[in-house]
Short mmCIF file of C-alpha atoms in Angstrom, two decimals:
data_model
loop_
_atom_site.label_atom_id
_atom_site.label_comp_id
_atom_site.label_asym_id
_atom_site.label_seq_id
_atom_site.Cartn_x
_atom_site.Cartn_y
_atom_site.Cartn_z
CA UNK A 68 -140.27 55.47 -91.43
CA UNK A 69 -138.98 54.02 -88.17
CA UNK A 70 -140.82 51.42 -86.07
CA UNK A 71 -140.57 52.58 -82.47
CA UNK A 72 -142.64 50.01 -80.59
CA UNK A 73 -144.09 46.52 -81.03
CA UNK A 74 -146.53 44.82 -78.65
CA UNK A 75 -148.00 41.33 -78.80
CA UNK A 76 -150.08 39.03 -76.61
CA UNK A 77 -150.86 35.34 -77.12
CA UNK A 78 -148.66 35.09 -80.23
CA UNK A 79 -146.74 31.80 -80.60
CA UNK A 80 -144.39 31.48 -77.60
CA UNK A 81 -145.16 34.97 -76.26
CA UNK A 82 -147.63 35.70 -73.50
CA UNK A 83 -147.08 39.46 -73.41
CA UNK A 84 -144.28 41.59 -74.85
CA UNK A 85 -143.89 45.34 -75.18
CA UNK A 86 -140.63 46.35 -76.89
CA UNK A 87 -139.22 49.65 -78.09
CA UNK A 88 -136.95 49.52 -81.14
CA UNK A 89 -133.97 51.61 -82.25
CA UNK A 90 -132.55 52.15 -85.73
CA UNK A 91 -130.27 49.13 -85.10
CA UNK A 92 -131.51 46.19 -83.02
CA UNK A 93 -129.83 42.91 -82.09
CA UNK A 94 -132.02 40.06 -80.82
CA UNK A 95 -129.83 37.86 -78.65
CA UNK A 96 -130.88 34.51 -77.26
CA UNK A 97 -130.28 30.79 -77.08
CA UNK A 98 -131.69 28.28 -79.56
CA UNK A 99 -135.50 27.94 -79.27
CA UNK A 100 -135.71 31.06 -77.08
CA UNK A 101 -138.15 32.81 -79.41
CA UNK A 102 -136.03 35.02 -81.70
CA UNK A 103 -137.63 33.71 -84.89
CA UNK A 104 -141.11 33.93 -83.31
CA UNK A 105 -140.50 37.64 -82.77
CA UNK A 106 -139.71 38.08 -86.46
CA UNK A 107 -142.85 36.12 -87.35
CA UNK A 108 -144.95 38.93 -85.86
CA UNK A 109 -143.90 41.17 -88.76
CA UNK A 110 -144.36 38.41 -91.33
CA UNK A 111 -147.85 37.62 -90.05
CA UNK A 112 -148.93 41.26 -90.31
CA UNK A 113 -147.50 41.49 -93.83
CA UNK A 114 -149.33 38.33 -94.92
CA UNK A 115 -152.53 39.54 -93.27
CA UNK A 116 -152.40 42.77 -95.28
CA UNK A 117 -151.54 41.08 -98.57
CA UNK A 118 -153.56 37.86 -98.40
CA UNK A 119 -156.26 38.24 -95.75
CA UNK A 120 -156.68 36.60 -92.36
CA UNK A 121 -157.40 33.04 -93.48
CA UNK A 122 -154.31 32.81 -95.68
CA UNK A 123 -152.09 34.59 -93.14
CA UNK A 124 -153.07 32.09 -90.45
CA UNK A 125 -152.47 29.18 -92.81
CA UNK A 126 -149.02 30.54 -93.71
CA UNK A 127 -148.14 30.37 -90.00
CA UNK A 128 -149.12 26.68 -89.90
CA UNK A 129 -152.71 27.13 -88.74
CA UNK A 130 -154.42 28.52 -85.65
CA UNK A 131 -152.74 26.05 -83.30
CA UNK A 132 -149.28 27.33 -84.32
CA UNK A 133 -150.26 31.00 -84.43
CA UNK A 134 -151.46 31.50 -80.89
CA UNK A 135 -149.62 30.52 -77.73
CA UNK A 136 -150.23 26.84 -76.95
CA UNK A 137 -150.26 27.54 -73.21
CA UNK A 138 -152.92 30.25 -73.50
CA UNK A 139 -155.00 28.81 -76.33
CA UNK A 140 -158.36 30.25 -77.32
CA UNK A 141 -159.18 31.67 -73.89
CA UNK A 142 -157.61 35.04 -74.77
CA UNK A 143 -157.44 37.12 -77.94
CA UNK A 144 -154.28 37.45 -79.97
CA UNK A 145 -153.34 41.13 -79.86
CA UNK A 146 -150.67 42.90 -81.89
CA UNK A 147 -149.88 46.59 -82.17
CA UNK A 148 -147.01 48.59 -83.58
CA UNK A 149 -146.09 52.25 -83.62
CA UNK A 150 -143.92 54.05 -86.13
CA UNK A 151 -142.82 57.57 -86.89
CA UNK A 152 -144.75 58.98 -89.80
CA UNK A 153 -144.82 62.73 -90.47
CA UNK A 154 -147.25 64.49 -92.77
CA UNK A 155 -148.81 67.97 -92.89
CA UNK A 156 -152.47 68.36 -93.88
CA UNK A 157 -154.20 71.76 -94.32
CA UNK A 158 -157.74 71.76 -92.90
CA UNK A 159 -159.77 74.99 -92.75
CA UNK A 160 -157.54 77.62 -91.15
CA UNK A 161 -155.03 75.33 -89.42
CA UNK A 162 -152.41 72.70 -90.21
CA UNK A 163 -152.63 69.17 -88.85
CA UNK A 164 -149.15 67.73 -88.37
CA UNK A 165 -149.23 63.92 -88.12
CA UNK A 166 -146.29 62.79 -85.95
CA UNK A 167 -146.75 59.04 -85.63
CA UNK A 168 -149.06 56.14 -86.40
CA UNK A 169 -150.31 53.30 -84.20
CA UNK A 170 -151.88 50.16 -85.66
CA UNK A 171 -153.84 47.83 -83.39
CA UNK A 172 -155.20 44.36 -84.14
CA UNK A 173 -157.16 41.92 -81.98
CA UNK A 174 -158.05 38.40 -83.19
CA UNK A 175 -160.65 36.27 -81.43
CA UNK A 176 -160.61 32.47 -81.56
CA UNK A 177 -163.63 30.21 -81.86
CA UNK A 178 -164.16 26.48 -82.38
CA UNK A 179 -164.45 27.13 -86.12
CA UNK A 180 -161.32 29.23 -86.42
CA UNK A 181 -160.71 32.91 -85.78
CA UNK A 182 -161.81 36.38 -86.88
CA UNK A 183 -160.68 39.99 -86.46
CA UNK A 184 -162.59 41.36 -83.50
CA UNK A 185 -161.00 44.80 -83.53
CA UNK A 186 -158.69 46.74 -85.83
CA UNK A 187 -157.92 50.44 -85.89
CA UNK A 188 -155.31 53.08 -86.69
CA UNK A 189 -154.55 56.02 -84.44
CA UNK A 190 -152.70 59.05 -85.82
CA UNK A 191 -151.00 61.18 -83.16
CA UNK A 192 -151.13 64.81 -84.26
CA UNK A 193 -150.21 68.37 -83.46
CA UNK A 194 -152.38 71.35 -84.38
CA UNK A 195 -150.32 74.09 -86.01
CA UNK A 196 -150.98 77.71 -86.94
CA UNK A 197 -150.00 78.91 -90.41
CA UNK A 198 -146.61 80.03 -89.03
CA UNK A 199 -146.05 76.51 -87.60
CA UNK A 200 -146.66 77.38 -83.95
CA UNK A 201 -148.12 74.47 -81.96
CA UNK A 202 -151.69 75.26 -80.90
CA UNK A 203 -152.40 71.91 -79.29
CA UNK A 204 -152.20 68.15 -79.62
CA UNK A 205 -154.73 65.51 -80.51
CA UNK A 206 -155.46 62.37 -82.48
CA UNK A 207 -157.36 60.99 -85.46
CA UNK A 208 -158.72 57.46 -85.13
CA UNK A 209 -159.72 55.27 -88.09
CA UNK A 210 -161.95 52.31 -87.21
CA UNK A 211 -163.20 49.90 -89.91
CA UNK A 212 -166.30 47.77 -89.98
CA UNK A 213 -167.93 45.69 -92.70
CA UNK A 214 -169.19 48.73 -94.62
CA UNK A 215 -167.02 51.77 -93.97
CA UNK A 216 -164.24 53.38 -91.98
CA UNK A 217 -165.43 55.43 -89.02
CA UNK A 218 -163.28 58.49 -88.31
CA UNK A 219 -163.01 59.95 -84.81
CA UNK A 220 -160.86 62.90 -83.78
CA UNK A 221 -160.40 65.61 -81.19
CA UNK A 222 -158.87 68.13 -83.63
CA UNK A 223 -160.26 71.65 -83.26
CA UNK A 224 -160.06 74.75 -85.47
CA UNK A 225 -158.66 78.14 -84.44
CA UNK A 226 -161.98 78.96 -82.78
CA UNK A 227 -161.81 75.78 -80.71
CA UNK A 228 -164.64 74.10 -82.62
CA UNK A 229 -164.48 70.43 -83.59
CA UNK A 230 -163.38 69.83 -87.17
CA UNK A 231 -165.31 67.17 -89.14
CA UNK A 232 -162.12 65.48 -90.35
CA UNK A 233 -164.04 62.97 -92.47
CA UNK A 234 -165.18 65.81 -94.77
CA UNK A 235 -161.65 66.90 -95.72
CA UNK A 236 -158.98 65.32 -97.95
CA UNK A 237 -157.41 62.86 -97.81
CA UNK A 238 -159.86 61.34 -95.33
CA UNK A 239 -162.95 62.11 -97.43
CA UNK A 240 -162.02 59.54 -100.09
CA UNK A 241 -161.12 56.64 -97.78
CA UNK A 242 -164.52 54.98 -97.95
CA UNK A 243 -164.73 55.20 -101.73
CA UNK A 244 -162.01 52.55 -102.10
CA UNK A 245 -162.28 50.76 -98.74
CA UNK A 246 -162.98 47.06 -98.33
CA UNK A 247 -162.58 45.11 -95.06
CA UNK A 248 -159.60 43.12 -96.37
CA UNK A 249 -157.60 46.19 -97.39
CA UNK A 250 -158.05 48.53 -94.42
CA UNK A 251 -154.41 48.99 -93.42
CA UNK A 252 -152.95 49.08 -96.94
CA UNK A 253 -155.57 51.48 -98.32
CA UNK A 254 -155.41 53.78 -95.32
CA UNK A 255 -151.65 54.17 -95.38
CA UNK A 256 -151.67 54.64 -99.16
CA UNK A 257 -154.24 57.43 -98.99
CA UNK A 258 -152.31 59.14 -96.21
CA UNK A 259 -149.21 59.10 -98.40
CA UNK A 260 -147.36 56.77 -96.05
CA UNK A 261 -145.14 53.98 -97.32
CA UNK A 262 -146.81 50.60 -96.99
CA UNK A 263 -144.79 49.68 -93.92
CA UNK A 264 -145.47 45.96 -93.95
CA UNK A 265 -144.30 45.60 -97.56
CA UNK A 266 -141.32 47.81 -96.81
CA UNK A 267 -139.61 45.06 -94.77
CA UNK A 268 -136.95 42.77 -96.24
CA UNK A 269 -136.40 39.40 -94.53
CA UNK A 270 -133.15 37.49 -95.01
CA UNK A 271 -132.06 34.06 -93.83
CA UNK A 272 -129.14 33.45 -96.21
CA UNK A 273 -128.32 29.88 -97.22
CA UNK A 274 -124.82 30.16 -98.82
CA UNK A 275 -125.26 26.88 -100.70
CA UNK A 276 -128.06 28.29 -102.87
CA UNK A 277 -126.27 31.39 -104.28
CA UNK A 278 -123.53 29.04 -105.51
CA UNK A 279 -125.92 27.64 -108.10
CA UNK A 280 -126.73 29.27 -111.43
CA UNK A 281 -129.84 31.47 -111.34
CA UNK A 282 -132.39 32.05 -114.14
CA UNK A 283 -131.83 35.21 -116.14
CA UNK A 284 -135.42 36.30 -115.50
CA UNK A 285 -137.01 36.91 -112.12
CA UNK A 286 -137.00 39.33 -109.22
CA UNK A 287 -134.11 41.77 -109.06
CA UNK A 288 -134.62 42.15 -105.30
CA UNK A 289 -132.56 39.68 -103.28
CA UNK A 290 -134.58 36.62 -102.26
CA UNK A 291 -134.88 35.79 -98.58
CA UNK A 292 -132.42 32.88 -98.93
CA UNK A 293 -130.06 34.76 -101.29
CA UNK A 294 -130.57 32.23 -104.09
CA UNK A 295 -130.90 34.82 -106.89
CA UNK A 296 -127.76 36.79 -106.05
CA UNK A 297 -126.35 36.35 -109.59
CA UNK A 298 -129.40 38.07 -111.12
CA UNK A 299 -129.25 40.82 -108.50
CA UNK A 300 -125.58 41.37 -109.25
CA UNK A 301 -126.22 41.57 -112.99
CA UNK A 302 -128.57 44.51 -112.50
CA UNK A 303 -126.41 46.02 -109.79
CA UNK A 304 -123.25 45.95 -111.87
CA UNK A 305 -125.06 47.67 -114.73
CA UNK A 306 -124.54 50.84 -112.70
CA UNK A 307 -120.81 51.65 -112.51
CA UNK A 308 -121.16 53.60 -109.29
CA UNK A 309 -123.03 50.76 -107.56
CA UNK A 310 -120.45 48.23 -108.71
CA UNK A 311 -117.66 50.48 -107.42
CA UNK A 312 -119.41 50.77 -104.05
CA UNK A 313 -120.02 47.01 -103.82
CA UNK A 314 -116.42 46.21 -104.78
CA UNK A 315 -115.06 48.65 -102.19
CA UNK A 316 -117.28 47.21 -99.46
CA UNK A 317 -116.42 43.57 -100.09
CA UNK A 318 -112.72 44.42 -100.42
CA UNK A 319 -112.89 46.31 -97.12
CA UNK A 320 -113.98 43.20 -95.21
CA UNK A 321 -112.25 40.65 -97.49
CA UNK A 322 -109.05 42.30 -98.81
CA UNK A 323 -108.17 39.26 -100.93
CA UNK A 324 -111.14 39.91 -103.24
CA UNK A 325 -109.76 41.49 -106.41
CA UNK A 326 -112.96 41.78 -108.46
CA UNK A 327 -116.53 40.47 -108.74
CA UNK A 328 -118.64 39.65 -111.77
CA UNK A 329 -121.48 37.65 -113.30
CA UNK A 330 -121.11 34.97 -115.97
CA UNK A 331 -123.90 34.30 -118.47
CA UNK A 332 -124.39 30.79 -119.87
CA UNK A 333 -125.94 29.56 -123.13
CA UNK A 334 -128.98 28.20 -121.28
CA UNK A 335 -129.79 31.77 -120.18
CA UNK A 336 -128.67 31.28 -116.59
CA UNK A 337 -126.34 33.46 -114.52
CA UNK A 338 -123.58 32.65 -112.05
CA UNK A 339 -121.90 34.95 -109.55
CA UNK A 340 -118.10 34.95 -110.01
CA UNK A 341 -115.21 36.33 -108.02
CA UNK A 342 -111.51 36.99 -108.61
CA UNK A 343 -109.08 36.62 -105.72
CA UNK A 344 -105.65 38.25 -105.61
CA UNK A 345 -104.19 34.77 -105.18
CA UNK A 346 -105.30 33.92 -108.74
CA UNK A 347 -105.48 37.22 -110.59
CA UNK A 348 -105.81 35.80 -114.09
CA UNK A 349 -109.29 34.33 -113.88
CA UNK A 350 -112.61 34.53 -112.08
CA UNK A 351 -113.74 31.69 -109.83
CA UNK A 352 -117.34 30.44 -110.14
CA UNK A 353 -119.50 30.78 -107.04
CA UNK A 354 -119.43 26.99 -106.60
CA UNK A 355 -115.75 27.25 -105.67
CA UNK A 356 -116.09 30.29 -103.41
CA UNK A 357 -116.26 29.78 -99.64
CA UNK A 358 -119.62 29.86 -97.85
CA UNK A 359 -118.44 32.79 -95.74
CA UNK A 360 -117.52 34.87 -98.79
CA UNK A 361 -120.89 34.16 -100.40
CA UNK A 362 -122.65 35.11 -97.17
CA UNK A 363 -120.76 38.40 -96.95
CA UNK A 364 -121.60 39.27 -100.58
CA UNK A 365 -125.31 38.64 -99.90
CA UNK A 366 -125.19 40.68 -96.68
CA UNK A 367 -123.66 43.66 -98.48
CA UNK A 368 -126.52 43.57 -100.99
CA UNK A 369 -129.10 43.29 -98.17
CA UNK A 370 -127.60 46.09 -96.10
CA UNK A 371 -126.63 48.62 -98.77
CA UNK A 372 -128.62 47.93 -101.91
CA UNK A 373 -132.05 46.77 -100.71
CA UNK A 374 -134.63 49.50 -101.36
CA UNK A 375 -136.78 48.67 -98.35
CA UNK A 376 -136.47 50.76 -95.21
CA UNK A 377 -136.60 47.91 -92.67
CA UNK A 378 -134.20 44.97 -92.99
CA UNK A 379 -134.40 41.80 -90.88
CA UNK A 380 -131.45 39.38 -91.01
CA UNK A 381 -131.25 36.06 -89.18
CA UNK A 382 -127.77 35.12 -87.98
CA UNK A 383 -125.74 37.39 -90.31
CA UNK A 384 -122.47 36.04 -88.85
CA UNK A 385 -123.11 32.55 -90.26
CA UNK A 386 -119.95 30.90 -91.74
CA UNK A 387 -117.80 33.92 -90.86
CA UNK A 388 -114.48 33.92 -89.03
CA UNK A 389 -114.56 35.56 -85.55
CA UNK A 390 -112.01 38.16 -86.69
CA UNK A 391 -114.59 39.56 -89.12
CA UNK A 392 -117.23 40.26 -86.45
CA UNK A 393 -115.98 43.77 -85.73
CA UNK A 394 -116.14 44.75 -89.42
CA UNK A 395 -119.55 43.11 -89.83
CA UNK A 396 -120.89 45.10 -86.89
CA UNK A 397 -119.40 48.26 -88.39
CA UNK A 398 -121.21 47.56 -91.68
CA UNK A 399 -124.56 46.98 -89.98
CA UNK A 400 -124.31 50.10 -87.83
CA UNK A 401 -123.29 52.15 -90.87
CA UNK A 402 -126.21 50.82 -92.93
CA UNK A 403 -128.63 51.59 -90.08
CA UNK A 404 -128.03 55.29 -90.67
CA UNK A 405 -130.24 54.95 -93.77
CA UNK A 406 -132.59 52.12 -92.79
CA UNK A 407 -133.85 50.32 -89.72
CA UNK A 408 -132.13 46.99 -89.07
CA UNK A 409 -133.08 44.03 -86.88
CA UNK A 410 -130.79 41.00 -86.61
CA UNK A 411 -130.86 37.78 -84.60
CA UNK A 412 -127.80 36.03 -83.17
CA UNK A 413 -126.51 33.84 -80.39
CA UNK A 414 -122.86 34.41 -81.31
CA UNK A 415 -120.82 35.96 -78.43
CA UNK A 416 -118.21 37.30 -80.85
CA UNK A 417 -120.83 39.47 -82.55
CA UNK A 418 -122.44 40.49 -79.24
CA UNK A 419 -118.96 41.56 -78.10
CA UNK A 420 -119.00 44.51 -80.51
CA UNK A 421 -122.58 45.61 -79.87
CA UNK A 422 -123.82 48.62 -77.96
CA UNK A 423 -125.78 47.50 -74.91
CA UNK A 424 -128.54 49.97 -75.83
CA UNK A 425 -129.13 48.10 -79.12
CA UNK A 426 -129.49 44.66 -77.51
CA UNK A 427 -132.77 42.84 -76.95
CA UNK A 428 -132.47 39.67 -74.87
CA UNK A 429 -134.86 36.85 -75.75
CA UNK A 430 -135.21 34.12 -73.12
CA UNK A 431 -137.66 31.36 -72.31
CA UNK A 432 -138.95 30.64 -68.83
CA UNK A 433 -139.87 27.33 -67.25
CA UNK A 434 -143.50 28.12 -68.04
CA UNK A 435 -142.65 27.94 -71.76
CA UNK A 436 -143.25 31.63 -72.46
CA UNK A 437 -140.67 33.72 -74.30
CA UNK A 438 -139.70 37.07 -72.85
CA UNK A 439 -137.90 40.01 -74.43
CA UNK A 440 -135.97 42.36 -72.15
CA UNK A 441 -133.54 45.24 -72.60
CA UNK A 442 -130.14 44.43 -71.02
CA UNK A 443 -129.42 48.16 -70.76
CA UNK A 444 -132.07 48.30 -68.02
CA UNK A 445 -130.30 45.64 -65.88
CA UNK A 446 -128.27 47.70 -63.42
CA UNK A 447 -125.83 44.92 -62.43
CA UNK A 448 -124.72 44.50 -66.06
CA UNK A 449 -123.36 48.03 -66.03
CA UNK A 450 -121.17 47.07 -63.04
CA UNK A 451 -119.73 44.21 -65.12
CA UNK A 452 -119.00 46.55 -68.02
CA UNK A 453 -117.34 49.06 -65.69
CA UNK A 454 -115.05 46.24 -64.52
CA UNK A 455 -113.97 45.32 -68.06
CA UNK A 456 -116.25 42.31 -68.39
CA UNK A 457 -117.48 42.62 -71.99
CA UNK A 458 -120.87 41.83 -73.47
CA UNK A 459 -119.41 38.80 -75.23
CA UNK A 460 -118.28 37.31 -71.92
CA UNK A 461 -121.60 38.13 -70.30
CA UNK A 462 -123.38 36.31 -73.11
CA UNK A 463 -121.02 33.29 -73.07
CA UNK A 464 -121.37 32.90 -69.29
CA UNK A 465 -125.12 33.63 -69.42
CA UNK A 466 -124.92 36.44 -66.88
CA UNK A 467 -127.85 38.39 -68.36
CA UNK A 468 -130.14 37.52 -65.48
CA UNK A 469 -127.86 38.62 -62.64
#
């Protein structure tokens, strides 16, 4: 599942944004430009699905920190995203081929708080014959209210008659398990789609935390801050092939790494350890390993061993030497073949190795609003590139707006 488009209005520092995403995406911008606010769009939608509107708003700091301060309650907060989602459904004498899904949300503000004014899912479809020939195109729209999900469509049968989609599986069981707080999750589950919002991994690695011993019990998925890396490694290294892959990857970017391991203590805690070729006889505890090495180990887990299909990483180059930027970019591009990746950075050395088509420039105007633009659409930048002025130099000299 690949997210292809995200739109938002009146969200935090954004007035209006409409961005198309690739498999690999690099958000570039200065401090306080709005990079983290862009990521918060995904976190807010996830929290809304899992915990309901009231809790999701509270987790953003309250209404006043959710909506744009400059716009306030005068306009709704609108968010929509589109992603590729393919599924074939047999209805009567035709096939309905679902090609993509659009989710739309509109939140209205009042003096007492806020409420969802509108929410709906639109499935973009093709109508196929039994031999997979395209007979036409159409849509199926799912609109919830307090009691049920209303289903609209313009799908017709082979005789060009409207098909009552709501009478056919899987749509005919939606209302039997629907409740207003679970619309998106239930709908995607019934359709057989992965729960997109819980299929995103967020990482903002703090290399100081993985240096500490971790409890032997807990999540085996890497925490957002990387603090449980020892426990993750314990499970990872239980599979010889995964350990071989991890060892090869870390040795590729850090050739001095001889081996990696996990030490178990009497108090039932675990500590990530590492052997360098400078000291081949013994493993070093994580507390003595450099921040950059710890960060790289956590990034390899996030990029190659996280099960989720969408990975968001804030400033992956943190604590890393500039000479490693090329290899880091190579890792991220390689991992994006199997999952969608979004990173944030303001490091020109990392930007230097990016493809201009993967860049998203986040900037903030004098009016206080954040904007997201695609540098590939700025014609003058291509003239710079043709004259051997690299993306890193463009970023350092802030020539994006030429």
